[in-house]
Amino acid sequence: MKNKLTKNDCIVLIRQKTDELGRIPKKSDFDNEDVSMIKSFFGPWPRALETAGVKKPNGERIIKKREKRRRAKENQIKYRKEHQKEKESQ
């Protein structure tokens, strides 16, 4: 059994593998334990690669995420206002 990796260890491991391979590494380039540790810190594989700085962040995904958060906040405000009116009328 390997020692547990830290968040920084995972970033270094991804960067070293990138340099070694000369390309963006795939999950299959690592052993299962390393992949599990990396994903436990960073989530999906593309997010891990972005965090390590070996892959450019997907701008479209970021924009969609921000828009989803904005809509959720608007809905939350609307819901609170509607339920506040109901409480006041009771």
Coordinates of N, CA and C in Angstrom, one line a residue:
M1 N 0.8 -1.2 0.0 CA 0.0 0.0 0.0 C 0.9 1.2 0.0
K2 N 0.6 2.2 -0.9 CA 1.3 3.4 -1.0 C 1.0 4.4 0.1
N3 N 1.8 5.4 0.3 CA 1.5 6.4 1.3 C 0.5 7.3 0.6
K4 N -0.3 7.9 1.5 CA -1.4 8.9 1.0 C -0.7 10.1 0.4
L5 N -1.3 10.6 -0.7 CA -0.8 11.7 -1.4 C -1.5 13.0 -0.8
T6 N -0.8 14.1 -0.8 CA -1.4 15.4 -0.4 C -1.9 16.0 -1.7
K7 N -2.6 17.1 -1.6 CA -3.1 17.8 -2.7 C -1.9 18.2 -3.6
N8 N -0.9 18.8 -3.0 CA 0.3 19.3 -3.7 C 1.0 18.1 -4.4
D9 N 1.1 17.0 -3.7 CA 1.7 15.8 -4.3 C 1.0 15.4 -5.6
C10 N -0.3 15.5 -5.6 CA -1.1 15.1 -6.8 C -0.8 16.0 -7.9
I11 N -0.7 17.3 -7.6 CA -0.4 18.3 -8.7 C 1.0 18.0 -9.3
V12 N 2.0 17.8 -8.4 CA 3.3 17.5 -8.8 C 3.3 16.2 -9.7
L13 N 2.6 15.2 -9.2 CA 2.5 13.9 -10.0 C 2.0 14.1 -11.4
I14 N 0.9 14.9 -11.5 CA 0.3 15.2 -12.8 C 1.3 15.9 -13.7
R15 N 2.0 16.9 -13.2 CA 2.9 17.7 -13.9 C 4.1 16.9 -14.4
Q16 N 4.6 16.0 -13.5 CA 5.7 15.2 -13.8 C 5.4 14.2 -15.0
K17 N 4.2 13.7 -14.9 CA 3.7 12.7 -15.9 C 3.5 13.4 -17.2
T18 N 3.1 14.7 -17.2 CA 2.9 15.5 -18.4 C 4.3 15.7 -19.1
D19 N 5.3 16.0 -18.3 CA 6.6 16.2 -18.8 C 7.2 14.9 -19.3
E20 N 7.0 13.9 -18.6 CA 7.5 12.5 -19.0 C 6.9 12.1 -20.3
L21 N 5.6 12.3 -20.5 CA 4.9 11.8 -21.7 C 4.9 12.8 -22.8
G22 N 5.1 14.0 -22.5 CA 5.1 15.1 -23.6 C 3.7 15.3 -24.1
R23 N 2.7 15.0 -23.3 CA 1.3 15.2 -23.6 C 0.5 15.3 -22.3
I24 N -0.8 15.6 -22.4 CA -1.7 15.6 -21.3 C -1.9 14.2 -20.9
P25 N -1.7 13.8 -19.6 CA -1.8 12.4 -19.2 C -3.3 12.0 -19.1
K26 N -3.5 10.7 -19.3 CA -4.8 10.1 -19.2 C -4.9 9.4 -17.8
K27 N -6.1 9.1 -17.4 CA -6.2 8.3 -16.1 C -5.4 7.0 -16.2
S28 N -5.4 6.4 -17.4 CA -4.8 5.1 -17.6 C -3.2 5.2 -17.5
D29 N -2.7 6.4 -17.5 CA -1.3 6.6 -17.3 C -0.8 6.5 -15.9
F30 N -1.8 6.4 -15.0 CA -1.5 6.3 -13.5 C -2.1 5.0 -13.0
D31 N -1.6 4.6 -11.8 CA -2.2 3.4 -11.2 C -3.5 3.9 -10.5
N32 N -4.3 2.9 -10.3 CA -5.7 3.2 -9.7 C -5.7 3.9 -8.4
E33 N -4.7 3.6 -7.5 CA -4.6 4.3 -6.3 C -4.3 5.8 -6.5
D34 N -3.4 6.1 -7.4 CA -3.1 7.5 -7.7 C -4.3 8.3 -8.2
V35 N -5.0 7.6 -9.2 CA -6.2 8.2 -9.8 C -7.2 8.5 -8.7
S36 N -7.4 7.5 -7.8 CA -8.4 7.7 -6.7 C -8.1 8.9 -5.9
M37 N -6.8 9.0 -5.5 CA -6.4 10.1 -4.6 C -6.5 11.5 -5.4
I38 N -6.1 11.5 -6.6 CA -6.2 12.8 -7.4 C -7.7 13.2 -7.5
K39 N -8.6 12.2 -7.9 CA -10.0 12.6 -8.0 C -10.6 12.9 -6.7
S40 N -10.1 12.4 -5.6 CA -10.7 12.7 -4.3 C -10.5 14.2 -4.0
F41 N -9.3 14.7 -4.4 CA -9.0 16.1 -4.2 C -9.7 17.1 -5.2
F42 N -9.7 16.7 -6.5 CA -10.1 17.6 -7.5 C -11.4 17.3 -8.3
G43 N -12.0 16.2 -8.0 CA -13.2 15.8 -8.7 C -12.9 15.1 -10.0
P44 N -13.7 15.4 -11.0 CA -13.5 14.8 -12.4 C -12.1 15.0 -12.9
W45 N -11.6 14.1 -13.7 CA -10.3 14.2 -14.2 C -9.9 15.5 -14.9
P46 N -10.8 16.0 -15.8 CA -10.5 17.3 -16.4 C -10.2 18.4 -15.4
R47 N -11.0 18.4 -14.3 CA -10.8 19.5 -13.3 C -9.4 19.3 -12.6
A48 N -9.0 18.1 -12.4 CA -7.6 17.8 -11.9 C -6.5 18.3 -12.8
L49 N -6.7 18.1 -14.1 CA -5.7 18.5 -15.1 C -5.7 20.1 -15.2
E50 N -6.9 20.7 -15.0 CA -6.9 22.2 -15.0 C -6.3 22.7 -13.8
T51 N -6.5 22.1 -12.6 CA -5.9 22.6 -11.4 C -4.4 22.4 -11.4
A52 N -3.9 21.4 -12.0 CA -2.5 21.2 -12.1 C -1.8 22.1 -13.2
G53 N -2.7 22.8 -14.0 CA -2.2 23.7 -14.9 C -1.7 23.1 -16.2
V54 N -2.1 21.8 -16.5 CA -1.7 21.2 -17.7 C -2.7 21.2 -18.8
K55 N -3.9 21.7 -18.4 CA -5.0 21.8 -19.4 C -5.7 23.1 -19.2
K56 N -6.0 23.8 -20.3 CA -6.7 25.1 -20.2 C -8.2 24.8 -19.7
P57 N -8.6 25.7 -18.8 CA -10.0 25.5 -18.3 C -11.0 25.7 -19.4
N58 N -12.1 25.0 -19.3 CA -13.2 25.0 -20.3 C -14.0 26.3 -20.0
G59 N -13.8 27.3 -20.8 CA -14.5 28.6 -20.5 C -16.0 28.4 -20.6
E60 N -16.5 27.6 -21.5 CA -18.0 27.4 -21.7 C -18.5 26.8 -20.4
R61 N -17.8 25.8 -19.9 CA -18.3 25.2 -18.7 C -18.4 26.2 -17.5
I62 N -17.4 27.0 -17.4 CA -17.3 28.0 -16.3 C -18.5 29.0 -16.5
I63 N -18.8 29.5 -17.7 CA -19.9 30.4 -18.0 C -21.2 29.8 -17.6
K64 N -21.4 28.5 -18.0 CA -22.7 27.8 -17.7 C -22.8 27.6 -16.2
K65 N -21.7 27.4 -15.5 CA -21.8 27.2 -14.0 C -22.2 28.5 -13.4
R66 N -21.6 29.6 -13.8 CA -21.9 30.9 -13.3 C -23.4 31.3 -13.5
E67 N -23.9 31.0 -14.7 CA -25.3 31.3 -15.1 C -26.2 30.4 -14.2
K68 N -25.9 29.2 -14.0 CA -26.7 28.3 -13.2 C -26.8 28.9 -11.7
R69 N -25.7 29.3 -11.2 CA -25.6 29.9 -9.9 C -26.5 31.1 -9.8
R70 N -26.4 32.0 -10.8 CA -27.1 33.2 -10.9 C -28.6 32.9 -10.9
R71 N -29.1 32.0 -11.7 CA -30.5 31.6 -11.7 C -31.0 31.1 -10.4
A72 N -30.1 30.2 -9.8 CA -30.5 29.6 -8.5 C -30.7 30.7 -7.5
K73 N -29.8 31.7 -7.4 CA -29.9 32.8 -6.5 C -31.2 33.6 -6.7
E74 N -31.5 33.9 -8.0 CA -32.7 34.6 -8.4 C -34.0 33.8 -7.9
N75 N -34.0 32.5 -8.1 CA -35.1 31.7 -7.7 C -35.2 31.7 -6.2
Q76 N -34.1 31.6 -5.5 CA -34.1 31.6 -4.0 C -34.7 32.9 -3.5
I77 N -34.3 34.1 -4.1 CA -34.9 35.4 -3.7 C -36.4 35.4 -4.0
K78 N -36.8 35.0 -5.1 CA -38.2 35.0 -5.5 C -39.0 34.1 -4.6
Y79 N -38.5 32.9 -4.2 CA -39.2 32.0 -3.3 C -39.4 32.6 -2.0
R80 N -38.3 33.3 -1.4 CA -38.4 33.9 -0.1 C -39.4 35.0 -0.1
K81 N -39.4 35.8 -1.2 CA -40.4 36.9 -1.2 C -41.8 36.4 -1.2
E82 N -42.1 35.4 -2.0 CA -43.4 34.8 -2.1 C -43.8 34.2 -0.8
H83 N -43.0 33.5 -0.1 CA -43.3 32.9 1.1 C -43.4 33.9 2.3
Q84 N -42.7 35.0 2.2 CA -42.8 36.1 3.2 C -44.2 36.7 3.1
K85 N -44.7 36.9 1.8 CA -46.1 37.5 1.6 C -47.1 36.5 2.2
E86 N -46.9 35.2 2.0 CA -47.9 34.2 2.6 C -47.9 34.3 4.1
K87 N -46.8 34.4 4.7 CA -46.7 34.5 6.2 C -47.3 35.8 6.7
E88 N -47.1 36.9 6.0 CA -47.7 38.1 6.4 C -49.2 38.1 6.3
S89 N -49.8 37.4 5.3 CA -51.2 37.4 5.1 C -51.9 36.4 6.0
Q90 N -51.2 35.6 6.8 CA -51.8 34.7 7.7 C -52.1 35.2 9.0

